[in-house]
Amino acid sequence: MKAIRLLLGFVMVGTLLTSCYTEVIIEDEFIEESAFNTDQVLRSYDLWYVDINATRGNGEVPFLQRAFTISFVNGTVYANNNIVGIGKTGNGLGIDVGYYSTLRGTVEIDHDVDGLWLLDVFAVNGNTIELRDPRSNTSYFLNGYQANNFDYDFVFYDNINYLLQEYDAWEKVYTSEEGAINDFDDENYLQFLPSFFKSSVDAPGTPVSNLQWDFEGNYQVYDVENDEMLKTLTLAYDFMGNDYFELYVINDSTIELYHPDSGTVYEFRGRGYNEYLKSDKNSIDKKRQKTSNPIMKVKRSRKK
């Protein structure tokens, strides 16, 4: 199986040529024809979702490491660098982050923050391309979508930890009448940091900057075997017990926590988040990392 460089003639917009793939690139198998074909492939989908967990190599292309999606439109590069607001900013494409031009099987990207990058372009299958940085031998794999069929639910669940952490706090906005009384009824705010969480019993409507955090501890998000649209969440309070929830994403600003032990449904809405902008130098280090949630073998308890 050999990787075939994206230089085949007459690539139609909206269609990617399928090729075989291997980690070993055979130089004399590259089919070099025109920069036009490479540009057609890059523009054949509105959005390219960066599958960060599929990345290969020990190097890094900073703007790809940072982006959830990237788009190529008539010489301009757009990116969605926040999971919050994805699909809403820039008609769904995100913010303008630089410019690009194509060579034979190569794209040259002049990024507003990260500078000039020359990346090789390969076809993996009908809707997946590989962008490879030859200097570090690092490859990113991008899955193509048209704007009208982009799978937002998949992106939210695939990046659930980033969604939880992008808001300064999550405020409880709904508690179901059904369900037994339990200690979590009193907690009105949650904050998720990379390695621990905080909880507050302050009254609804309290400004985030004035919140007093009453509890903290470790948390863990789990994937659920054979159920891509369900996550589970455990909150391990310091010096207290643990709470277990089923975690559902309503949209990019609202999550639902179902507490099986009491049968109570809670909704939380995000309050305050830091948007990554190309001119915000303090956000340059905000990058995605490979993640692998542990798998829990459970059946969903929440009755829809």
PDB file of C-alpha atoms in Angstrom:
ATOM      1  CA  MET A   1       0.000   0.000   0.000  1.00  0.00           C
ATOM      2  CA  LYS A   2       1.507   3.334  -1.010  1.00  0.00           C
ATOM      3  CA  ALA A   3       0.639   6.949  -0.313  1.00  0.00           C
ATOM      4  CA  ILE A   4      -0.182   8.833  -3.498  1.00  0.00           C
ATOM      5  CA  ARG A   5       0.461  12.540  -3.481  1.00  0.00           C
ATOM      6  CA  LEU A   6      -2.513  14.744  -4.276  1.00  0.00           C
ATOM      7  CA  LEU A   7      -1.405  15.771  -7.732  1.00  0.00           C
ATOM      8  CA  LEU A   8      -3.744  13.745  -9.918  1.00  0.00           C
ATOM      9  CA  GLY A   9      -5.403  15.531 -12.801  1.00  0.00           C
ATOM     10  CA  PHE A  10      -8.988  16.673 -13.046  1.00  0.00           C
ATOM     11  CA  VAL A  11      -9.957  16.507  -9.392  1.00  0.00           C
ATOM     12  CA  MET A  12     -13.577  17.639  -9.188  1.00  0.00           C
ATOM     13  CA  VAL A  13     -14.650  20.088  -6.495  1.00  0.00           C
ATOM     14  CA  GLY A  14     -16.459  18.192  -3.749  1.00  0.00           C
ATOM     15  CA  THR A  15     -14.709  14.905  -4.535  1.00  0.00           C
ATOM     16  CA  LEU A  16     -11.476  13.543  -3.112  1.00  0.00           C
ATOM     17  CA  LEU A  17      -9.531  10.898  -4.941  1.00  0.00           C
ATOM     18  CA  THR A  18      -9.034   7.706  -2.970  1.00  0.00           C
ATOM     19  CA  SER A  19      -5.549   6.310  -2.596  1.00  0.00           C
ATOM     20  CA  CYS A  20      -3.800   3.590  -0.664  1.00  0.00           C
ATOM     21  CA  TYR A  21      -1.800   4.610   2.362  1.00  0.00           C
ATOM     22  CA  THR A  22       1.211   3.518   4.351  1.00  0.00           C
ATOM     23  CA  GLU A  23       3.544   5.141   6.844  1.00  0.00           C
ATOM     24  CA  VAL A  24       6.407   4.771   4.363  1.00  0.00           C
ATOM     25  CA  ILE A  25       6.331   7.365   1.604  1.00  0.00           C
ATOM     26  CA  ILE A  26       7.847   6.084  -1.644  1.00  0.00           C
ATOM     27  CA  GLU A  27       9.343   9.126  -3.375  1.00  0.00           C
ATOM     28  CA  ASP A  28       9.179   7.776  -6.925  1.00  0.00           C
ATOM     29  CA  GLU A  29       5.499   6.916  -6.501  1.00  0.00           C
ATOM     30  CA  PHE A  30       4.512  10.571  -6.149  1.00  0.00           C
ATOM     31  CA  ILE A  31       2.417  11.690  -9.070  1.00  0.00           C
ATOM     32  CA  GLU A  32       3.296  15.327  -9.653  1.00  0.00           C
ATOM     33  CA  GLU A  33       1.054  17.214 -11.996  1.00  0.00           C
ATOM     34  CA  SER A  34      -0.327  20.617 -10.924  1.00  0.00           C
ATOM     35  CA  ALA A  35      -0.868  22.989  -8.007  1.00  0.00           C
ATOM     36  CA  PHE A  36      -4.409  23.522  -9.299  1.00  0.00           C
ATOM     37  CA  ASN A  37      -5.388  19.962  -8.408  1.00  0.00           C
ATOM     38  CA  THR A  38      -4.075  20.341  -4.872  1.00  0.00           C
ATOM     39  CA  ASP A  39      -6.114  23.512  -4.386  1.00  0.00           C
ATOM     40  CA  GLN A  40      -9.236  21.784  -5.709  1.00  0.00           C
ATOM     41  CA  VAL A  41      -8.843  19.031  -3.137  1.00  0.00           C
ATOM     42  CA  LEU A  42      -8.357  21.459  -0.245  1.00  0.00           C
ATOM     43  CA  ARG A  43     -11.470  23.385  -1.296  1.00  0.00           C
ATOM     44  CA  SER A  44     -13.592  20.297  -1.957  1.00  0.00           C
ATOM     45  CA  TYR A  45     -14.955  20.380   1.605  1.00  0.00           C
ATOM     46  CA  ASP A  46     -16.119  23.418   3.576  1.00  0.00           C
ATOM     47  CA  LEU A  47     -14.652  22.179   6.856  1.00  0.00           C
ATOM     48  CA  TRP A  48     -11.767  19.872   7.678  1.00  0.00           C
ATOM     49  CA  TYR A  49     -12.062  18.408  11.186  1.00  0.00           C
ATOM     50  CA  VAL A  50      -8.626  17.876  12.736  1.00  0.00           C
ATOM     51  CA  ASP A  51      -8.645  14.378  14.260  1.00  0.00           C
ATOM     52  CA  ILE A  52      -6.022  15.181  16.867  1.00  0.00           C
ATOM     53  CA  ASN A  53      -5.951  11.629  18.246  1.00  0.00           C
ATOM     54  CA  ALA A  54      -4.863  10.304  14.841  1.00  0.00           C
ATOM     55  CA  THR A  55      -1.772  12.561  14.721  1.00  0.00           C
ATOM     56  CA  ARG A  56       1.511  10.758  14.027  1.00  0.00           C
ATOM     57  CA  GLY A  57       4.999  11.956  14.847  1.00  0.00           C
ATOM     58  CA  ASN A  58       6.739  13.779  17.664  1.00  0.00           C
ATOM     59  CA  GLY A  59       6.684  17.268  16.173  1.00  0.00           C
ATOM     60  CA  GLU A  60       3.965  19.885  16.064  1.00  0.00           C
ATOM     61  CA  VAL A  61       2.291  22.282  13.653  1.00  0.00           C
ATOM     62  CA  PRO A  62       0.963  24.818  16.182  1.00  0.00           C
ATOM     63  CA  PHE A  63      -2.085  26.085  14.282  1.00  0.00           C
ATOM     64  CA  LEU A  64      -3.234  22.527  13.493  1.00  0.00           C
ATOM     65  CA  GLN A  65      -2.636  21.494  17.097  1.00  0.00           C
ATOM     66  CA  ARG A  66      -4.849  24.394  18.155  1.00  0.00           C
ATOM     67  CA  ALA A  67      -7.702  24.025  15.658  1.00  0.00           C
ATOM     68  CA  PHE A  68     -10.845  21.917  15.781  1.00  0.00           C
ATOM     69  CA  THR A  69     -11.530  22.663  12.108  1.00  0.00           C
ATOM     70  CA  ILE A  70      -9.632  24.340   9.305  1.00  0.00           C
ATOM     71  CA  SER A  71     -10.919  25.613   5.949  1.00  0.00           C
ATOM     72  CA  PHE A  72      -9.294  26.709   2.693  1.00  0.00           C
ATOM     73  CA  VAL A  73     -11.229  29.365   0.772  1.00  0.00           C
ATOM     74  CA  ASN A  74      -9.754  31.164  -2.236  1.00  0.00           C
ATOM     75  CA  GLY A  75      -6.341  31.701  -0.682  1.00  0.00           C
ATOM     76  CA  THR A  76      -7.534  32.371   2.884  1.00  0.00           C
ATOM     77  CA  VAL A  77      -7.210  29.933   5.799  1.00  0.00           C
ATOM     78  CA  TYR A  78      -9.978  29.864   8.418  1.00  0.00           C
ATOM     79  CA  ALA A  79      -9.990  27.975  11.719  1.00  0.00           C
ATOM     80  CA  ASN A  80     -12.368  27.156  14.556  1.00  0.00           C
ATOM     81  CA  ASN A  81     -10.051  27.265  17.569  1.00  0.00           C
ATOM     82  CA  ASN A  82     -12.828  27.083  20.171  1.00  0.00           C
ATOM     83  CA  ILE A  83     -15.332  24.292  20.643  1.00  0.00           C
ATOM     84  CA  VAL A  84     -17.697  26.940  22.024  1.00  0.00           C
ATOM     85  CA  GLY A  85     -19.269  28.852  19.152  1.00  0.00           C
ATOM     86  CA  ILE A  86     -18.203  26.339  16.531  1.00  0.00           C
ATOM     87  CA  GLY A  87     -20.512  26.628  13.544  1.00  0.00           C
ATOM     88  CA  LYS A  88     -21.482  30.213  14.408  1.00  0.00           C
ATOM     89  CA  THR A  89     -18.316  32.249  13.857  1.00  0.00           C
ATOM     90  CA  GLY A  90     -17.458  33.299  10.300  1.00  0.00           C
ATOM     91  CA  ASN A  91     -20.477  31.542   8.761  1.00  0.00           C
ATOM     92  CA  GLY A  92     -19.300  28.356  10.428  1.00  0.00           C
ATOM     93  CA  LEU A  93     -15.718  28.490   9.154  1.00  0.00           C
ATOM     94  CA  GLY A  94     -14.267  30.299  12.175  1.00  0.00           C
ATOM     95  CA  ILE A  95     -11.793  33.166  12.076  1.00  0.00           C
ATOM     96  CA  ASP A  96      -9.361  34.218   9.349  1.00  0.00           C
ATOM     97  CA  VAL A  97      -5.937  32.994  10.527  1.00  0.00           C
ATOM     98  CA  GLY A  98      -3.741  33.412   7.451  1.00  0.00           C
ATOM     99  CA  TYR A  99      -3.203  32.784   3.763  1.00  0.00           C
ATOM    100  CA  TYR A 100      -2.291  29.793   1.640  1.00  0.00           C
ATOM    101  CA  SER A 101      -1.059  28.924  -1.824  1.00  0.00           C
ATOM    102  CA  THR A 102      -0.577  25.533  -3.431  1.00  0.00           C
ATOM    103  CA  LEU A 103       2.334  23.877  -5.185  1.00  0.00           C
ATOM    104  CA  ARG A 104       2.538  20.351  -6.579  1.00  0.00           C
ATOM    105  CA  GLY A 105       1.106  18.209  -3.793  1.00  0.00           C
ATOM    106  CA  THR A 106       2.043  20.845  -1.239  1.00  0.00           C
ATOM    107  CA  VAL A 107       0.293  23.699   0.528  1.00  0.00           C
ATOM    108  CA  GLU A 108       2.206  26.748   1.748  1.00  0.00           C
ATOM    109  CA  ILE A 109       0.463  28.379   4.716  1.00  0.00           C
ATOM    110  CA  ASP A 110       1.426  31.813   6.019  1.00  0.00           C
ATOM    111  CA  HIS A 111      -0.182  31.818   9.464  1.00  0.00           C
ATOM    112  CA  ASP A 112      -0.752  35.161  11.189  1.00  0.00           C
ATOM    113  CA  VAL A 113       0.773  33.923  14.467  1.00  0.00           C
ATOM    114  CA  ASP A 114       2.839  30.843  13.615  1.00  0.00           C
ATOM    115  CA  GLY A 115       4.495  32.042  10.409  1.00  0.00           C
ATOM    116  CA  LEU A 116       5.276  30.155   7.204  1.00  0.00           C
ATOM    117  CA  TRP A 117       4.714  26.394   6.885  1.00  0.00           C
ATOM    118  CA  LEU A 118       5.142  24.107   3.867  1.00  0.00           C
ATOM    119  CA  LEU A 119       3.029  20.952   4.257  1.00  0.00           C
ATOM    120  CA  ASP A 120       2.740  17.910   1.998  1.00  0.00           C
ATOM    121  CA  VAL A 121      -0.825  16.885   1.095  1.00  0.00           C
ATOM    122  CA  PHE A 122      -1.929  13.265   0.679  1.00  0.00           C
ATOM    123  CA  ALA A 123      -5.255  11.537   0.059  1.00  0.00           C
ATOM    124  CA  VAL A 124      -6.169   8.837   2.574  1.00  0.00           C
ATOM    125  CA  ASN A 125      -9.716   8.060   1.426  1.00  0.00           C
ATOM    126  CA  GLY A 126     -12.743   9.775  -0.057  1.00  0.00           C
ATOM    127  CA  ASN A 127     -13.109  12.342   2.732  1.00  0.00           C
ATOM    128  CA  THR A 128      -9.809  12.250   4.614  1.00  0.00           C
ATOM    129  CA  ILE A 129      -6.532  13.969   3.841  1.00  0.00           C
ATOM    130  CA  GLU A 130      -3.150  13.948   5.526  1.00  0.00           C
ATOM    131  CA  LEU A 131      -1.129  17.131   6.033  1.00  0.00           C
ATOM    132  CA  ARG A 132       2.498  16.252   6.723  1.00  0.00           C
ATOM    133  CA  ASP A 133       5.222  18.541   8.025  1.00  0.00           C
ATOM    134  CA  PRO A 134       8.374  17.148   6.354  1.00  0.00           C
ATOM    135  CA  ARG A 135      10.697  18.961   8.776  1.00  0.00           C
ATOM    136  CA  SER A 136       9.433  17.056  11.815  1.00  0.00           C
ATOM    137  CA  ASN A 137       7.886  14.074   9.985  1.00  0.00           C
ATOM    138  CA  THR A 138       4.591  14.809  11.755  1.00  0.00           C
ATOM    139  CA  SER A 139       1.231  14.077  10.109  1.00  0.00           C
ATOM    140  CA  TYR A 140      -2.236  15.433  10.870  1.00  0.00           C
ATOM    141  CA  PHE A 141      -5.355  13.704   9.546  1.00  0.00           C
ATOM    142  CA  LEU A 142      -8.325  15.841   8.531  1.00  0.00           C
ATOM    143  CA  ASN A 143     -11.869  14.612   7.857  1.00  0.00           C
ATOM    144  CA  GLY A 144     -13.896  16.619   5.350  1.00  0.00           C
ATOM    145  CA  TYR A 145     -17.454  17.882   5.836  1.00  0.00           C
ATOM    146  CA  GLN A 146     -19.764  20.215   3.987  1.00  0.00           C
ATOM    147  CA  ALA A 147     -21.147  22.937   6.236  1.00  0.00           C
ATOM    148  CA  ASN A 148     -24.705  21.602   5.987  1.00  0.00           C
ATOM    149  CA  ASN A 149     -23.809  18.094   7.203  1.00  0.00           C
ATOM    150  CA  PHE A 150     -21.121  18.819   9.773  1.00  0.00           C
ATOM    151  CA  ASP A 151     -21.556  16.461  12.734  1.00  0.00           C
ATOM    152  CA  TYR A 152     -21.577  18.896  15.664  1.00  0.00           C
ATOM    153  CA  ASP A 153     -22.779  16.261  18.139  1.00  0.00           C
ATOM    154  CA  PHE A 154     -19.791  14.064  17.339  1.00  0.00           C
ATOM    155  CA  VAL A 155     -17.387  16.999  17.736  1.00  0.00           C
ATOM    156  CA  PHE A 156     -18.853  17.970  21.125  1.00  0.00           C
ATOM    157  CA  TYR A 157     -18.641  14.433  22.497  1.00  0.00           C
ATOM    158  CA  ASP A 158     -15.239  13.770  20.911  1.00  0.00           C
ATOM    159  CA  ASN A 159     -13.891  16.895  22.645  1.00  0.00           C
ATOM    160  CA  ILE A 160     -15.955  16.827  25.827  1.00  0.00           C
ATOM    161  CA  ASN A 161     -13.033  17.705  28.111  1.00  0.00           C
ATOM    162  CA  TYR A 162     -12.307  20.863  26.107  1.00  0.00           C
ATOM    163  CA  LEU A 163     -15.972  21.852  26.201  1.00  0.00           C
ATOM    164  CA  LEU A 164     -16.087  21.477  29.987  1.00  0.00           C
ATOM    165  CA  GLN A 165     -12.896  23.496  30.441  1.00  0.00           C
ATOM    166  CA  GLU A 166     -13.616  26.354  28.018  1.00  0.00           C
ATOM    167  CA  TYR A 167     -16.105  28.022  30.362  1.00  0.00           C
ATOM    168  CA  ASP A 168     -15.067  29.842  33.522  1.00  0.00           C
ATOM    169  CA  ALA A 169     -18.003  28.218  35.330  1.00  0.00           C
ATOM    170  CA  TRP A 170     -21.115  26.127  34.717  1.00  0.00           C
ATOM    171  CA  GLU A 171     -24.253  27.468  36.411  1.00  0.00           C
ATOM    172  CA  LYS A 172     -27.130  25.178  37.342  1.00  0.00           C
ATOM    173  CA  VAL A 173     -30.252  26.429  35.552  1.00  0.00           C
ATOM    174  CA  TYR A 174     -32.634  23.493  35.993  1.00  0.00           C
ATOM    175  CA  THR A 175     -33.354  20.739  38.506  1.00  0.00           C
ATOM    176  CA  SER A 176     -36.076  18.206  37.759  1.00  0.00           C
ATOM    177  CA  GLU A 177     -38.966  17.774  40.162  1.00  0.00           C
ATOM    178  CA  GLU A 178     -38.494  14.038  39.878  1.00  0.00           C
ATOM    179  CA  GLY A 179     -35.744  12.517  41.962  1.00  0.00           C
ATOM    180  CA  ALA A 180     -34.813  12.012  45.585  1.00  0.00           C
ATOM    181  CA  ILE A 181     -33.277  14.826  47.633  1.00  0.00           C
ATOM    182  CA  ASN A 182     -29.475  14.591  47.662  1.00  0.00           C
ATOM    183  CA  ASP A 183     -26.454  16.744  48.564  1.00  0.00           C
ATOM    184  CA  PHE A 184     -25.794  17.774  44.958  1.00  0.00           C
ATOM    185  CA  ASP A 185     -29.102  19.681  44.946  1.00  0.00           C
ATOM    186  CA  ASP A 186     -27.335  22.466  46.866  1.00  0.00           C
ATOM    187  CA  GLU A 187     -24.436  22.899  44.430  1.00  0.00           C
ATOM    188  CA  ASN A 188     -25.148  25.608  41.863  1.00  0.00           C
ATOM    189  CA  TYR A 189     -21.801  26.056  40.095  1.00  0.00           C
ATOM    190  CA  LEU A 190     -19.109  23.774  38.718  1.00  0.00           C
ATOM    191  CA  GLN A 191     -15.715  24.667  37.311  1.00  0.00           C
ATOM    192  CA  PHE A 192     -13.593  22.168  35.390  1.00  0.00           C
ATOM    193  CA  LEU A 193      -9.836  22.646  35.211  1.00  0.00           C
ATOM    194  CA  PRO A 194      -7.435  20.255  33.442  1.00  0.00           C
ATOM    195  CA  SER A 195      -6.691  18.222  36.574  1.00  0.00           C
ATOM    196  CA  PHE A 196      -9.468  18.966  39.099  1.00  0.00           C
ATOM    197  CA  PHE A 197     -12.899  20.532  39.577  1.00  0.00           C
ATOM    198  CA  LYS A 198     -14.439  23.071  41.954  1.00  0.00           C
ATOM    199  CA  SER A 199     -18.004  23.408  43.204  1.00  0.00           C
ATOM    200  CA  SER A 200     -19.951  26.282  44.765  1.00  0.00           C
ATOM    201  CA  VAL A 201     -23.263  26.612  46.609  1.00  0.00           C
ATOM    202  CA  ASP A 202     -23.492  30.350  45.875  1.00  0.00           C
ATOM    203  CA  ALA A 203     -26.898  31.609  44.762  1.00  0.00           C
ATOM    204  CA  PRO A 204     -27.872  31.535  41.067  1.00  0.00           C
ATOM    205  CA  GLY A 205     -26.987  34.776  39.298  1.00  0.00           C
ATOM    206  CA  THR A 206     -23.783  35.372  41.263  1.00  0.00           C
ATOM    207  CA  PRO A 207     -21.091  36.978  39.042  1.00  0.00           C
ATOM    208  CA  VAL A 208     -18.404  34.440  38.187  1.00  0.00           C
ATOM    209  CA  SER A 209     -15.708  36.726  39.591  1.00  0.00           C
ATOM    210  CA  ASN A 210     -17.491  36.720  42.983  1.00  0.00           C
ATOM    211  CA  LEU A 211     -17.982  32.970  43.319  1.00  0.00           C
ATOM    212  CA  GLN A 212     -16.691  31.298  46.458  1.00  0.00           C
ATOM    213  CA  TRP A 213     -15.627  27.724  45.752  1.00  0.00           C
ATOM    214  CA  ASP A 214     -16.798  25.478  48.584  1.00  0.00           C
ATOM    215  CA  PHE A 215     -15.614  22.069  47.391  1.00  0.00           C
ATOM    216  CA  GLU A 216     -13.031  20.635  45.061  1.00  0.00           C
ATOM    217  CA  GLY A 217     -11.640  17.290  44.028  1.00  0.00           C
ATOM    218  CA  ASN A 218     -10.697  15.092  41.097  1.00  0.00           C
ATOM    219  CA  TYR A 219     -12.990  14.318  38.195  1.00  0.00           C
ATOM    220  CA  GLN A 220     -12.959  11.817  35.359  1.00  0.00           C
ATOM    221  CA  VAL A 221     -14.896  11.666  32.100  1.00  0.00           C
ATOM    222  CA  TYR A 222     -15.496   8.176  30.701  1.00  0.00           C
ATOM    223  CA  ASP A 223     -16.402   6.899  27.264  1.00  0.00           C
ATOM    224  CA  VAL A 224     -19.217   4.359  27.303  1.00  0.00           C
ATOM    225  CA  GLU A 225     -18.800   1.087  25.477  1.00  0.00           C
ATOM    226  CA  ASN A 226     -20.943   0.924  22.306  1.00  0.00           C
ATOM    227  CA  ASP A 227     -22.520   4.357  22.936  1.00  0.00           C
ATOM    228  CA  GLU A 228     -20.721   7.286  21.275  1.00  0.00           C
ATOM    229  CA  MET A 229     -23.380   9.797  22.343  1.00  0.00           C
ATOM    230  CA  LEU A 230     -23.037   9.191  26.065  1.00  0.00           C
ATOM    231  CA  LYS A 231     -20.297  10.108  28.500  1.00  0.00           C
ATOM    232  CA  THR A 232     -20.201   9.447  32.217  1.00  0.00           C
ATOM    233  CA  LEU A 233     -18.692  11.745  34.829  1.00  0.00           C
ATOM    234  CA  THR A 234     -17.412  11.034  38.326  1.00  0.00           C
ATOM    235  CA  LEU A 235     -16.742  13.793  40.853  1.00  0.00           C
ATOM    236  CA  ALA A 236     -14.432  12.657  43.660  1.00  0.00           C
ATOM    237  CA  TYR A 237     -14.741  15.289  46.392  1.00  0.00           C
ATOM    238  CA  ASP A 238     -11.824  15.853  48.739  1.00  0.00           C
ATOM    239  CA  PHE A 239     -12.731  14.509  52.205  1.00  0.00           C
ATOM    240  CA  MET A 240     -16.218  13.588  50.979  1.00  0.00           C
ATOM    241  CA  GLY A 241     -17.821  10.906  48.858  1.00  0.00           C
ATOM    242  CA  ASN A 242     -18.111  10.521  45.098  1.00  0.00           C
ATOM    243  CA  ASP A 243     -20.917  11.472  42.732  1.00  0.00           C
ATOM    244  CA  TYR A 244     -21.645   9.671  39.474  1.00  0.00           C
ATOM    245  CA  PHE A 245     -23.531  11.183  36.521  1.00  0.00           C
ATOM    246  CA  GLU A 246     -24.477  10.480  32.966  1.00  0.00           C
ATOM    247  CA  LEU A 247     -23.267  13.451  30.918  1.00  0.00           C
ATOM    248  CA  TYR A 248     -25.186  14.695  27.880  1.00  0.00           C
ATOM    249  CA  VAL A 249     -24.417  17.673  25.635  1.00  0.00           C
ATOM    250  CA  ILE A 250     -27.466  19.778  24.750  1.00  0.00           C
ATOM    251  CA  ASN A 251     -25.496  22.363  22.754  1.00  0.00           C
ATOM    252  CA  ASP A 252     -22.191  24.213  22.995  1.00  0.00           C
ATOM    253  CA  SER A 253     -23.346  26.133  26.082  1.00  0.00           C
ATOM    254  CA  THR A 254     -25.595  23.650  27.914  1.00  0.00           C
ATOM    255  CA  ILE A 255     -24.942  20.230  29.427  1.00  0.00           C
ATOM    256  CA  GLU A 256     -27.217  17.819  31.259  1.00  0.00           C
ATOM    257  CA  LEU A 257     -26.139  15.748  34.250  1.00  0.00           C
ATOM    258  CA  TYR A 258     -28.335  12.810  35.186  1.00  0.00           C
ATOM    259  CA  HIS A 259     -27.806  11.447  38.705  1.00  0.00           C
ATOM    260  CA  PRO A 260     -28.851   7.769  38.595  1.00  0.00           C
ATOM    261  CA  ASP A 261     -28.719   7.274  42.373  1.00  0.00           C
ATOM    262  CA  SER A 262     -31.441   9.884  42.952  1.00  0.00           C
ATOM    263  CA  GLY A 263     -33.094   9.927  39.523  1.00  0.00           C
ATOM    264  CA  THR A 264     -32.562  13.708  39.268  1.00  0.00           C
ATOM    265  CA  VAL A 265     -31.809  15.622  36.063  1.00  0.00           C
ATOM    266  CA  TYR A 266     -29.727  18.819  36.225  1.00  0.00           C
ATOM    267  CA  GLU A 267     -28.952  21.302  33.466  1.00  0.00           C
ATOM    268  CA  PHE A 268     -25.914  23.581  33.580  1.00  0.00           C
ATOM    269  CA  ARG A 269     -25.188  26.552  31.325  1.00  0.00           C
ATOM    270  CA  GLY A 270     -21.694  27.861  30.616  1.00  0.00           C
ATOM    271  CA  ARG A 271     -20.724  31.268  31.998  1.00  0.00           C
ATOM    272  CA  GLY A 272     -17.791  33.176  30.518  1.00  0.00           C
ATOM    273  CA  TYR A 273     -15.198  31.697  28.177  1.00  0.00           C
ATOM    274  CA  ASN A 274     -11.923  32.819  26.663  1.00  0.00           C
ATOM    275  CA  GLU A 275     -12.102  32.923  22.888  1.00  0.00           C
ATOM    276  CA  TYR A 276      -8.877  32.270  21.029  1.00  0.00           C
ATOM    277  CA  LEU A 277      -8.153  35.131  18.631  1.00  0.00           C
ATOM    278  CA  LYS A 278      -5.183  35.322  16.287  1.00  0.00           C
ATOM    279  CA  SER A 279      -4.067  38.588  17.889  1.00  0.00           C
ATOM    280  CA  ASP A 280      -4.269  37.247  21.442  1.00  0.00           C
ATOM    281  CA  LYS A 281      -0.656  36.371  22.217  1.00  0.00           C
ATOM    282  CA  ASN A 282      -1.604  35.003  25.644  1.00  0.00           C
ATOM    283  CA  SER A 283      -3.589  32.221  23.970  1.00  0.00           C
ATOM    284  CA  ILE A 284      -0.817  30.902  21.744  1.00  0.00           C
ATOM    285  CA  ASP A 285      -0.130  28.024  24.135  1.00  0.00           C
ATOM    286  CA  LYS A 286      -3.767  26.882  24.119  1.00  0.00           C
ATOM    287  CA  LYS A 287      -3.431  23.637  22.172  1.00  0.00           C
ATOM    288  CA  ARG A 288      -5.231  20.339  21.900  1.00  0.00           C
ATOM    289  CA  GLN A 289      -3.537  17.163  23.035  1.00  0.00           C
ATOM    290  CA  LYS A 290      -4.180  13.515  22.333  1.00  0.00           C
ATOM    291  CA  THR A 291      -6.701  12.227  24.839  1.00  0.00           C
ATOM    292  CA  SER A 292      -8.047   8.798  25.638  1.00  0.00           C
ATOM    293  CA  ASN A 293     -10.850   8.572  28.164  1.00  0.00           C
ATOM    294  CA  PRO A 294     -11.157   5.299  30.074  1.00  0.00           C
ATOM    295  CA  ILE A 295     -14.068   3.136  28.960  1.00  0.00           C
ATOM    296  CA  MET A 296     -16.958   2.315  31.274  1.00  0.00           C
ATOM    297  CA  LYS A 297     -19.145  -0.708  30.581  1.00  0.00           C
ATOM    298  CA  VAL A 298     -22.580   0.564  31.568  1.00  0.00           C
ATOM    299  CA  LYS A 299     -26.003   1.026  30.011  1.00  0.00           C
ATOM    300  CA  ARG A 300     -27.595   4.459  29.998  1.00  0.00           C
ATOM    301  CA  SER A 301     -30.109   4.927  32.788  1.00  0.00           C
ATOM    302  CA  ARG A 302     -31.650   8.212  31.659  1.00  0.00           C
ATOM    303  CA  LYS A 303     -35.056   7.677  30.093  1.00  0.00           C
ATOM    304  CA  LYS A 304     -35.615  10.143  27.262  1.00  0.00           C
TER     305      LYS A 304
END
